[in-house]
Short mmCIF file of C-alpha atoms and ligand atoms in Angstrom, two decimals:
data_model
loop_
_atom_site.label_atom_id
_atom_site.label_comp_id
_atom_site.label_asym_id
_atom_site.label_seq_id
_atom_site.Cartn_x
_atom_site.Cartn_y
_atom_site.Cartn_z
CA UNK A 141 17.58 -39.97 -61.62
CA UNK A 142 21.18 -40.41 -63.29
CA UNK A 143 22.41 -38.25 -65.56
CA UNK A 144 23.46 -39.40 -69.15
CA UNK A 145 27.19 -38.62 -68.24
CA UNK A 146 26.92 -41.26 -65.12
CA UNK A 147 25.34 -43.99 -67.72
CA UNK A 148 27.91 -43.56 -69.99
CA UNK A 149 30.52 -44.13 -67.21
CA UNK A 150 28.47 -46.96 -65.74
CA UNK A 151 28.79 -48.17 -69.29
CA UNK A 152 32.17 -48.29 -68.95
CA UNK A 153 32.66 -50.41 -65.70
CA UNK A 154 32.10 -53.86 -64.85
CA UNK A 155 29.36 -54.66 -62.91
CA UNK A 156 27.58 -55.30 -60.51
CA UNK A 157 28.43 -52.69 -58.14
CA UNK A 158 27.42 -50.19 -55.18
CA UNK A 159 27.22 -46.44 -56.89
CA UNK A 160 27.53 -44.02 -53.45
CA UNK A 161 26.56 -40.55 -54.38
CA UNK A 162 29.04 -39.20 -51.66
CA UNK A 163 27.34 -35.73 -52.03
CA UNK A 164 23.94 -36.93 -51.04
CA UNK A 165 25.33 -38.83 -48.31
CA UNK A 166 26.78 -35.25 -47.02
CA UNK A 167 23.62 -33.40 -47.43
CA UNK A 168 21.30 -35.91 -45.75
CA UNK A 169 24.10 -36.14 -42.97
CA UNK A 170 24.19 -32.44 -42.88
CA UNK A 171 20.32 -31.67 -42.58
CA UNK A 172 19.87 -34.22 -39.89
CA UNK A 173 23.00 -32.80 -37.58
CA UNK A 174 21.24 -29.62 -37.86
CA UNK A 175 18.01 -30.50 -37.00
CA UNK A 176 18.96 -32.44 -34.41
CA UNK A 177 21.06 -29.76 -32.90
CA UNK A 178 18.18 -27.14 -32.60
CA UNK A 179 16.95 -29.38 -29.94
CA UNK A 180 20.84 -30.02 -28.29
CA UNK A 181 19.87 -33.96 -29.21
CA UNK A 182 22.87 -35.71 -30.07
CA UNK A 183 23.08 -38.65 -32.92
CA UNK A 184 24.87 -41.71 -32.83
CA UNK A 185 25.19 -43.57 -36.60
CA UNK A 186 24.42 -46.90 -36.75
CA UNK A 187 27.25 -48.64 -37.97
CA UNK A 188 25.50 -52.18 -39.00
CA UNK A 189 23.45 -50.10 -41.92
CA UNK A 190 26.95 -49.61 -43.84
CA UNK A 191 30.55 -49.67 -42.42
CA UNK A 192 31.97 -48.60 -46.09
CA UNK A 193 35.11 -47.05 -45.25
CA UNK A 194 34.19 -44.33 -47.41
CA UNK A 195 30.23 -43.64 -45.53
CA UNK A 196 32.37 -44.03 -42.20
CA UNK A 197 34.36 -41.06 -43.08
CA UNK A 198 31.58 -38.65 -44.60
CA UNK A 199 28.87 -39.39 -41.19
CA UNK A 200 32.44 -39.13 -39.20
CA UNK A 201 33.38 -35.76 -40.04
CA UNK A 202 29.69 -34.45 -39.65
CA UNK A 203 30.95 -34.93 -35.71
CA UNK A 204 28.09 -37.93 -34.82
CA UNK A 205 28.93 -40.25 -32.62
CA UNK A 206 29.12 -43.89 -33.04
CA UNK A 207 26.26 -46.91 -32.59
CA UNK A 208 27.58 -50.24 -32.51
CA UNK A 209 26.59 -53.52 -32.50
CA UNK A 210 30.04 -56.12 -32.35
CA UNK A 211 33.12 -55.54 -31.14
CA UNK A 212 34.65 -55.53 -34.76
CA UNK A 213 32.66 -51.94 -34.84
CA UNK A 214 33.12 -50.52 -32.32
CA UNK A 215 37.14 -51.22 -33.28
CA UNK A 216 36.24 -49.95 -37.08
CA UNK A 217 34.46 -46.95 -35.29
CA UNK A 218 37.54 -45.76 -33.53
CA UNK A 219 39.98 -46.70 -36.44
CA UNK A 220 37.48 -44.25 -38.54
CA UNK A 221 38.19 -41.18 -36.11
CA UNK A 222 34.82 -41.46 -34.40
CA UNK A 223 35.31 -40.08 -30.54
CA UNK A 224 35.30 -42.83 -28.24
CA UNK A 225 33.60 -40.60 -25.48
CA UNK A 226 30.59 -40.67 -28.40
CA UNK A 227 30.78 -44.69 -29.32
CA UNK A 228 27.97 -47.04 -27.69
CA UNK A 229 27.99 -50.70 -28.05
CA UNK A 230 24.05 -52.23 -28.57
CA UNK A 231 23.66 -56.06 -28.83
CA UNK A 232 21.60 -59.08 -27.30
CA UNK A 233 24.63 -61.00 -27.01
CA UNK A 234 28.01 -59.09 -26.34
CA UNK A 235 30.89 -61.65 -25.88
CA UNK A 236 33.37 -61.33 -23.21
CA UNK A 237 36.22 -61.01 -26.03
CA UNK A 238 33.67 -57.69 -27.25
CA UNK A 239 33.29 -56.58 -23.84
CA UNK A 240 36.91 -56.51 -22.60
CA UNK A 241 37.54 -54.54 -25.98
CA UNK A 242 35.05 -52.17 -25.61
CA UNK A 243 36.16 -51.78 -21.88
CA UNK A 244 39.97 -51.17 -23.23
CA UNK A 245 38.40 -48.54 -25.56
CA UNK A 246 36.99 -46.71 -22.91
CA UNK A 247 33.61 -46.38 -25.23
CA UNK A 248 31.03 -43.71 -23.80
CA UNK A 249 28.57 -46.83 -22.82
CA UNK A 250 27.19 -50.58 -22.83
CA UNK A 251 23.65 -50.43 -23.96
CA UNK A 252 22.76 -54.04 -21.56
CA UNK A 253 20.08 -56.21 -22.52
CA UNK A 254 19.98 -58.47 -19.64
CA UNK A 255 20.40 -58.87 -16.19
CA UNK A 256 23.09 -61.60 -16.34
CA UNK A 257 24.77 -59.15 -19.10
CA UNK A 258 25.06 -56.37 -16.18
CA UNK A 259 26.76 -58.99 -13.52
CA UNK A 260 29.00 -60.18 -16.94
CA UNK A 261 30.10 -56.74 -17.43
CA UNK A 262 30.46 -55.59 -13.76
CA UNK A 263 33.11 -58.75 -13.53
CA UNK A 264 34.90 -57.86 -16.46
CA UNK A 265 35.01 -54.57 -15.88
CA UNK A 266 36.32 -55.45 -12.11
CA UNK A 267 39.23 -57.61 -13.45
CA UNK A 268 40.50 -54.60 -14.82
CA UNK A 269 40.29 -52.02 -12.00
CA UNK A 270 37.75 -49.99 -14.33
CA UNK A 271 33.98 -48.59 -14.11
CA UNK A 272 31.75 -49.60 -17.23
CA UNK A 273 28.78 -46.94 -18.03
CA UNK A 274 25.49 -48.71 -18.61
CA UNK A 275 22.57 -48.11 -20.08
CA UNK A 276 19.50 -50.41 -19.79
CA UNK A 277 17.38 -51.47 -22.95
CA UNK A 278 14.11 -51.61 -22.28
CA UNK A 279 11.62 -53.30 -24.35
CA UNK A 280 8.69 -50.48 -24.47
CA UNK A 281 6.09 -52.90 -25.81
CA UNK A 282 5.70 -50.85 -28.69
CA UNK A 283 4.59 -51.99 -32.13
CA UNK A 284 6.58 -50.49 -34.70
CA UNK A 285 4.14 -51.23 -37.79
CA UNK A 286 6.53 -52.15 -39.66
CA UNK A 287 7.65 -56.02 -41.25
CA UNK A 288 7.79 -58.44 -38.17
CA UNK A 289 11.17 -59.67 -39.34
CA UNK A 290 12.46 -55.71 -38.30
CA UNK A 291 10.25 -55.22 -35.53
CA UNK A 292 12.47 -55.23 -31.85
CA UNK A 293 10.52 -53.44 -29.17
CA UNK A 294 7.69 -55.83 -28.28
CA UNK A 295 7.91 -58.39 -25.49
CA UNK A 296 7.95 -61.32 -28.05
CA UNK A 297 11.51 -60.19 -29.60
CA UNK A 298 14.63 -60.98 -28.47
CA UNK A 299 15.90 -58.04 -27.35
CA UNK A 300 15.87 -55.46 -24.55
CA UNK A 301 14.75 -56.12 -20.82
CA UNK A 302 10.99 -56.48 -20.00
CA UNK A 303 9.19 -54.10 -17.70
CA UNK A 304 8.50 -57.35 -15.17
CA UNK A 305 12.67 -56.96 -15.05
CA UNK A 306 13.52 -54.07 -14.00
CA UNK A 307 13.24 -54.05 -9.89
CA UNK A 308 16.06 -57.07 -10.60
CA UNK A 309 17.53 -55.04 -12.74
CA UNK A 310 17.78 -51.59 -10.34
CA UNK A 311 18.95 -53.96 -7.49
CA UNK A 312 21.24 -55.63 -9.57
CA UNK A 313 23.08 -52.16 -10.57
CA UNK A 314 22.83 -50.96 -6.95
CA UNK A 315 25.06 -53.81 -5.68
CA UNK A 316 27.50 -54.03 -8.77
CA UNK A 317 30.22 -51.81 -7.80
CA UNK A 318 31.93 -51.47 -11.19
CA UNK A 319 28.92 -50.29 -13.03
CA UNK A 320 27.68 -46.50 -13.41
CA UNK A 321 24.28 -46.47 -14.52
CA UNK A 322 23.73 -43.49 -17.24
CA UNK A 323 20.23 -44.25 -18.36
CA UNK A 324 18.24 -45.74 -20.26
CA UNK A 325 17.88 -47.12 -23.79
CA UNK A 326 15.23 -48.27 -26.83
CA UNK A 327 15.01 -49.14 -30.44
CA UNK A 328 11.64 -50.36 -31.38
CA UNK A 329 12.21 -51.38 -34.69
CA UNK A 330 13.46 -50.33 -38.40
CA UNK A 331 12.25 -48.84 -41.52
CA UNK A 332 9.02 -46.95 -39.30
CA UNK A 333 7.06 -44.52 -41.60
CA UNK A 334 4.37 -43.65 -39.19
CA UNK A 335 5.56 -40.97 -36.97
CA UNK A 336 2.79 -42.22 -34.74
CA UNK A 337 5.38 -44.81 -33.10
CA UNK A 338 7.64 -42.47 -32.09
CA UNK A 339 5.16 -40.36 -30.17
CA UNK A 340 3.84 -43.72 -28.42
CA UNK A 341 7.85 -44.64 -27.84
CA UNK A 342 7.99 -41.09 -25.75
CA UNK A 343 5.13 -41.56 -23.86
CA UNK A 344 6.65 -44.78 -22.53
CA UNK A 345 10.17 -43.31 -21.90
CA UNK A 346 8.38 -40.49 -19.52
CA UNK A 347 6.91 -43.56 -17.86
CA UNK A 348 9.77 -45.32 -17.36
CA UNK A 349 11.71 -42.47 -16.67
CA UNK A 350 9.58 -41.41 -13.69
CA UNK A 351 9.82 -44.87 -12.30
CA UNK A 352 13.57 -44.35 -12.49
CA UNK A 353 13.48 -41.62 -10.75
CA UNK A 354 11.31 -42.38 -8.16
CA UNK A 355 13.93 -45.59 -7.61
CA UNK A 356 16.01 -42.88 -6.88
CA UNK A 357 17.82 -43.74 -10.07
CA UNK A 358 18.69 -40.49 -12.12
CA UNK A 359 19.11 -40.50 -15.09
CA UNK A 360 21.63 -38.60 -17.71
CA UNK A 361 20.91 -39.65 -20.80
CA UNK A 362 17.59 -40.96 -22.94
CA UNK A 363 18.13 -42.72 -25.85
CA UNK A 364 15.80 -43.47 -28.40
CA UNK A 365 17.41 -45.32 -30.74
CA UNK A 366 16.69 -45.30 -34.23
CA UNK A 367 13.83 -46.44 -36.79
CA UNK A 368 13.10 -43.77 -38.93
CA UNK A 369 12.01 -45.30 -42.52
CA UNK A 370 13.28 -44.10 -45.53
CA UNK A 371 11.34 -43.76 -48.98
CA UNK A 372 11.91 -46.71 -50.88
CA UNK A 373 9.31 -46.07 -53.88
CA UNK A 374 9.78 -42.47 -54.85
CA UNK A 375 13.69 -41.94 -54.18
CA UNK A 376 14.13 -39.18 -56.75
CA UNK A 377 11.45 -37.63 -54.91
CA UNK A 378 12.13 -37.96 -51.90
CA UNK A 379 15.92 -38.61 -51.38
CA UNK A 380 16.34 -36.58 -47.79
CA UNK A 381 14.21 -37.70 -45.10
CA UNK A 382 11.93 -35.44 -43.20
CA UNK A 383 14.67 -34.77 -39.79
CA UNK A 384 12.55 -31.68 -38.58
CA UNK A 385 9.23 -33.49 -37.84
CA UNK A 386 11.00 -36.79 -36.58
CA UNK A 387 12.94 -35.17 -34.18
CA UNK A 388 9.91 -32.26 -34.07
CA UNK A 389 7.85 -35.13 -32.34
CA UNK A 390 10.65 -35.63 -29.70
CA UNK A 391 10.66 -32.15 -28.57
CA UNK A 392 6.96 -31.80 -28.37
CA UNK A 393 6.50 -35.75 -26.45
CA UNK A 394 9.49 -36.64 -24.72
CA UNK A 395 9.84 -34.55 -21.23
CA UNK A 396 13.88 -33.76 -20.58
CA UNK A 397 15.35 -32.17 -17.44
CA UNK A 398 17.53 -30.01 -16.61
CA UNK A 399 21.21 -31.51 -17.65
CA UNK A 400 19.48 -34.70 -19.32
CA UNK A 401 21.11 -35.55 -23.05
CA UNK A 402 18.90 -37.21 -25.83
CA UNK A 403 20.63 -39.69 -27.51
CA UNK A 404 19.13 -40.82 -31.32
CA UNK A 405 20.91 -43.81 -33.00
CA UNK A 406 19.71 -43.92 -36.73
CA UNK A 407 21.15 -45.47 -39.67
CA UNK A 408 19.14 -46.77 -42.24
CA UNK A 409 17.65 -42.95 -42.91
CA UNK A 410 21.04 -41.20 -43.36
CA UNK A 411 22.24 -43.82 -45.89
CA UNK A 412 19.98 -45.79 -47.84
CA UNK A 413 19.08 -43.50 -50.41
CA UNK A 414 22.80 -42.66 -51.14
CA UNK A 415 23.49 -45.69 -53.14
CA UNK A 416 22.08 -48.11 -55.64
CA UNK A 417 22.91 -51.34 -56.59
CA UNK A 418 23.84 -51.39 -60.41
CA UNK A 419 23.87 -54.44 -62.06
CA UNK A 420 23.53 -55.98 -65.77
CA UNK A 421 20.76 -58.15 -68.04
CA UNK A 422 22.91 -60.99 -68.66
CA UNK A 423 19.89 -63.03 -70.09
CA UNK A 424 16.24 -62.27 -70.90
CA UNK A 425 14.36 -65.49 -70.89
CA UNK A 426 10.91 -65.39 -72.34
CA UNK A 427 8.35 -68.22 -71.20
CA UNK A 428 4.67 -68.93 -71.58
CA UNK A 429 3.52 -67.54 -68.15
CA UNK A 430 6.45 -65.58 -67.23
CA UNK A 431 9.28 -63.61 -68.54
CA UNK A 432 12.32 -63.55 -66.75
CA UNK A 433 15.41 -60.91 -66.48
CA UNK A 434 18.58 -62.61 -65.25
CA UNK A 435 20.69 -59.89 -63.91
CA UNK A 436 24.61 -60.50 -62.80
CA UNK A 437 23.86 -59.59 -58.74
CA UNK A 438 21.74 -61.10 -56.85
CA UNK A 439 20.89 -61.96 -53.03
CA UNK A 440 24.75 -62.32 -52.54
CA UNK A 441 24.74 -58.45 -53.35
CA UNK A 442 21.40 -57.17 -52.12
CA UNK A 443 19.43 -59.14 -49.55
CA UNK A 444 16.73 -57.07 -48.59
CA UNK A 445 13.95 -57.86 -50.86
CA UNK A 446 14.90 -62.04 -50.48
CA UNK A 447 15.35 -61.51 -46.48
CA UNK A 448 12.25 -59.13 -44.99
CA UNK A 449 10.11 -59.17 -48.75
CA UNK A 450 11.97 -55.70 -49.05
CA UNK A 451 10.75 -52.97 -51.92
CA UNK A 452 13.55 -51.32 -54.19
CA UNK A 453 12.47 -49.32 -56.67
CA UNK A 454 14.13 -50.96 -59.99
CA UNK A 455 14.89 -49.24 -63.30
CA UNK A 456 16.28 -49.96 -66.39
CA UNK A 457 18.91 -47.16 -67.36
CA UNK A 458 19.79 -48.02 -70.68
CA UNK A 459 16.15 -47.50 -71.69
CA UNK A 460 15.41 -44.32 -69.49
CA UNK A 461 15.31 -41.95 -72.40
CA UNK A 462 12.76 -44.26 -74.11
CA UNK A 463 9.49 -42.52 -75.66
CA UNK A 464 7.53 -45.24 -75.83
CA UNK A 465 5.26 -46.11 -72.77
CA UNK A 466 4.87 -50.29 -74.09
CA UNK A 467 5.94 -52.17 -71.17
CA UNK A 468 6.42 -56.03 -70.30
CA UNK A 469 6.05 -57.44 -67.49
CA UNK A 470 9.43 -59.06 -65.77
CA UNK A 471 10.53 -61.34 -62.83
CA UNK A 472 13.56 -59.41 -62.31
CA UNK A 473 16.19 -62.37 -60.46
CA UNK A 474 19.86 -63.40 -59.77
CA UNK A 475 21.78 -65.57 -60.95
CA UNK A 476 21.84 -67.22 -57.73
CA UNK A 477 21.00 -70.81 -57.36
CA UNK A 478 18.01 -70.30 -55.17
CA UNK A 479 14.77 -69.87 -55.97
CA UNK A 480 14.41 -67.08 -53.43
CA UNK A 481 16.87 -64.92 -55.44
CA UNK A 482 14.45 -62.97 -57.21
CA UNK A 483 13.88 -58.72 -56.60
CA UNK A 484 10.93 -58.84 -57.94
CA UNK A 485 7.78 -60.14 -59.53
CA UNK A 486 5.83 -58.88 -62.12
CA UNK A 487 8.13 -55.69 -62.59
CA UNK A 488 6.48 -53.64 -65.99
CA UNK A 489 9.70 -52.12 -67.47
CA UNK A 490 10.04 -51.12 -70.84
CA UNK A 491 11.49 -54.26 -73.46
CA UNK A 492 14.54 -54.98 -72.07
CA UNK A 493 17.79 -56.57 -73.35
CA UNK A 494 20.98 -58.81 -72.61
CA UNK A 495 23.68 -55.85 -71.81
CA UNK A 496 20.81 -53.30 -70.63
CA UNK A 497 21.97 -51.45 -67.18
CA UNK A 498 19.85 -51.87 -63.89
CA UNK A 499 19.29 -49.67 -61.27
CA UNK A 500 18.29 -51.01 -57.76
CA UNK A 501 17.77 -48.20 -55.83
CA UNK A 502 17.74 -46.88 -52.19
CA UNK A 503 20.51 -49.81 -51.28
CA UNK A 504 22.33 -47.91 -48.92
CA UNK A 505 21.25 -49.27 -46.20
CA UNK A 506 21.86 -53.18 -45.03
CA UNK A 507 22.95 -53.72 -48.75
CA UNK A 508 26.68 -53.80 -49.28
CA UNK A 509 26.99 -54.95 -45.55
CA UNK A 510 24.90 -57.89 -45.94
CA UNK A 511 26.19 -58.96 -49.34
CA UNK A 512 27.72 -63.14 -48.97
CA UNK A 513 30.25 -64.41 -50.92
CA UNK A 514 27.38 -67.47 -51.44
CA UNK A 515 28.41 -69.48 -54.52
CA UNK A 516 31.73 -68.19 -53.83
CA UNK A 517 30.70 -64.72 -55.80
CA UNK A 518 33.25 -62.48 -56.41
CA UNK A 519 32.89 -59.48 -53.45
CA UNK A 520 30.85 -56.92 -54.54
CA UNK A 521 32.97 -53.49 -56.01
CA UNK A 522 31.87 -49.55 -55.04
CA UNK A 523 31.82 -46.37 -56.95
CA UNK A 524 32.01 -43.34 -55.43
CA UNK A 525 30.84 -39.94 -56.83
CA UNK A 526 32.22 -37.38 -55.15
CA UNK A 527 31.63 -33.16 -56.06
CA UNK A 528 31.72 -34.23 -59.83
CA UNK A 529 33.94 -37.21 -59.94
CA UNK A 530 33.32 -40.59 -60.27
CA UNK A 531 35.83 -43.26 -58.67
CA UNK A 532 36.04 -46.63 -58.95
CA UNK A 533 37.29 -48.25 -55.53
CA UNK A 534 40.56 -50.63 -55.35
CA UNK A 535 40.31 -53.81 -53.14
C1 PLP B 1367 19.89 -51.33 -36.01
C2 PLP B 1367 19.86 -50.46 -34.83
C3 PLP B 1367 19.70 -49.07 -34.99
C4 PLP B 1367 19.50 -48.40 -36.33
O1 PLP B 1367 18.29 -48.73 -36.92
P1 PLP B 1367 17.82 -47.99 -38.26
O2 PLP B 1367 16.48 -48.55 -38.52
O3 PLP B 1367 18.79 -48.32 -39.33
O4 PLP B 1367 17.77 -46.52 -37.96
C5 PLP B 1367 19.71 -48.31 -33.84
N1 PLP B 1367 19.89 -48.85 -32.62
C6 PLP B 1367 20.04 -50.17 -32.43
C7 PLP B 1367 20.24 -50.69 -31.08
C8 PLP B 1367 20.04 -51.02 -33.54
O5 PLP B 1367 20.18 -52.32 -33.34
#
């Protein structure tokens, strides 16, 4: 819901643009540090959801640590205050340019995805006299249930190390002298609603922590990575996620010993209801079978719902105080030239107008991050509300 003083200040500004409510942001960031620290788990922010200088600060000064999947953040990490003792750097394919950074950094730990990563890293790592921390991603097999273009932990996908692996992967870290193995590592996927996942996710980390173990392997840290979905179709409703039963299902599934840390890495549920994605009707065009609204952003601003068939709940400001309930139903597009710029079919809003201010909502997350300058769009602005003002961002 926005108040009638935000619409008449949106009413003022050009659009399109990202609108952060900073003081959401705060309070979600808030109520997951403290239920997380009930349990003495520690989270890491995923950086890739949104690296907005502004985000980076708020999640920074609620003390998380850092998730990262490029060199370029883990730099904009430590340039943002994060503690380097709390950065990790995730990826299927680090570079050696990334690597040597992250090595220079000192960063708490190398999530490694392959074999031939580890021997890459111990070399590196060698050539400069230091010892990289490790941990080992290992693809659980588990199926997330969510869209198969955000799935990651099943043997299919790309990333992690299979099960098959990891006797190559134990002897591999027993004869690399540079490398101190801290534990190990999973993300099964993004956007995961059914809290059902995360339970099977534990009882595959106990597995494979045993077998550690019994390698005579100890470990010092389990991390789970992130997932936890967000609700995209009732955001007033629901604009905090649930962080005592996620991380409820943790302490009651995952077994920790004595001296053992649990790591989290989440990113898409501490930002993605903070901002929306407000944009204009530049043109309503009425045909026989359809009727379209043209809005001024597009896929070069938002993504999602073009990319992985995303839902964002969609509103039409200008009419919100509207009485009557007469709707008609829109494709609600971009002015993109592609045919795959559209938000949505079939959207019932109330009669809309050239002029009339949209609301995309719950674009927090992989929104302003992803947005393209496709068409050679202008970059997309941000508006920040902070306690009770509003500020428009200079770039
Ligand atoms: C993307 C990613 C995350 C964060 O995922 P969310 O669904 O946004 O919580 C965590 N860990 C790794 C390794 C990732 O790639």
């Amino acid at each position: 819901m926005f108040s009638k003083a935000s619409i008449d200040r949106f009413n003022q500004l050009e659009t399109p643009f990202y609108y952060y409510d900073l003081n959401l942001l705060q309070q979600t960031v808030t109520e997951c540090q403290n239920a997380a620290s009930a349990y003495g788990y520690h989270v890491h922010y995923a950086l890739k959801a949104n690296f907005n200088t502004r985000v980076l600060q708020t999640v920074q000064a609620a003390g998380m640590g850092a998730d990262c999947v490029s060199g370029n953040e883990v730099k904009a990490a430590i340039a943002h205050g994060f503690d380097k003792g709390k950065v990790v750097f995730a990826g299927v394919g680090k570079s050696d340019r990334e690597i040597n950074a992250a090595l220079d950094a000192d960063i708490f730990c190398f999530n490694v995805e392959s074999v031939q990563e580890l021997l890459v890293i111990n070399d590196l790592a060698g050539a400069k006299g230091k010892t990289a921390r490790v941990a080992i991603r290992i693809n659980p097999n588990v199926d997330a249930h969510t869209h198969h273009y955000i799935t990651t932990g099943l043997e299919e996908n790309k990333f992690g190390i299979n099960t098959w692996q990891l006797e190559d992967v134990v002897f591999t870290l027993r004869n690399c002298a540079n490398l101190e193995f801290t534990g190990i590592h999973f993300h099964v996927g993004s956007q995961i609603t059914n809290l059902d996942v995360f339970k099977k996710l534990c009882e595959k980390v106990n597995e494979l922590h045993n077998w550690f173990e019994h390698q005579n392997m100890p470990i010092k840290v389990l991390n789970v990575g992130g997932g936890l979905g967000v609700d995209y179709y009732n955001p007033d409703e629901n604009p905090v996620c649930d962080f005592e039963s996620y991380f409820k299902i943790f302490a009651d599934n995952l077994t920790v010993k004595e001296g053992q840390e649990v790591h989290f890495e989440l990113g898409r549920a501490l930002v993605a209801q903070s901002a929306s994605l407000i944009s204009r009707v530049l043109y309503v065009k009425n045909g026989q079978k359809k009727n379209f609204l043209v809005l001024d952003a597009g896929m070069t601003e938002l993504i999602r719902p073009m990319l992985y068939q995303a839902y964002h709940h969609i509103e039409n400001l200008t009419k919100q105080e509207l009485v009557s309930n007469a709707t008609i139903n829109y494709d609600v597009v971009g002015p993109i030239c592609e045919s795959t710029d559209c938000f949505r079919t079939d959207l019932a809003l109330p009669e809309s107008h050239r002029g009339d201010l949209i609301a995309i909502r719950t674009a927090g997350a992989y929104g302003e991050v992803m947005a393209s300058g496709y068409n050679l769009r202008d970059r997309v602005q941000s508006v920040y509300l902070e306690q009770e003002q509003l500020q428009v961002s200079e770039i």
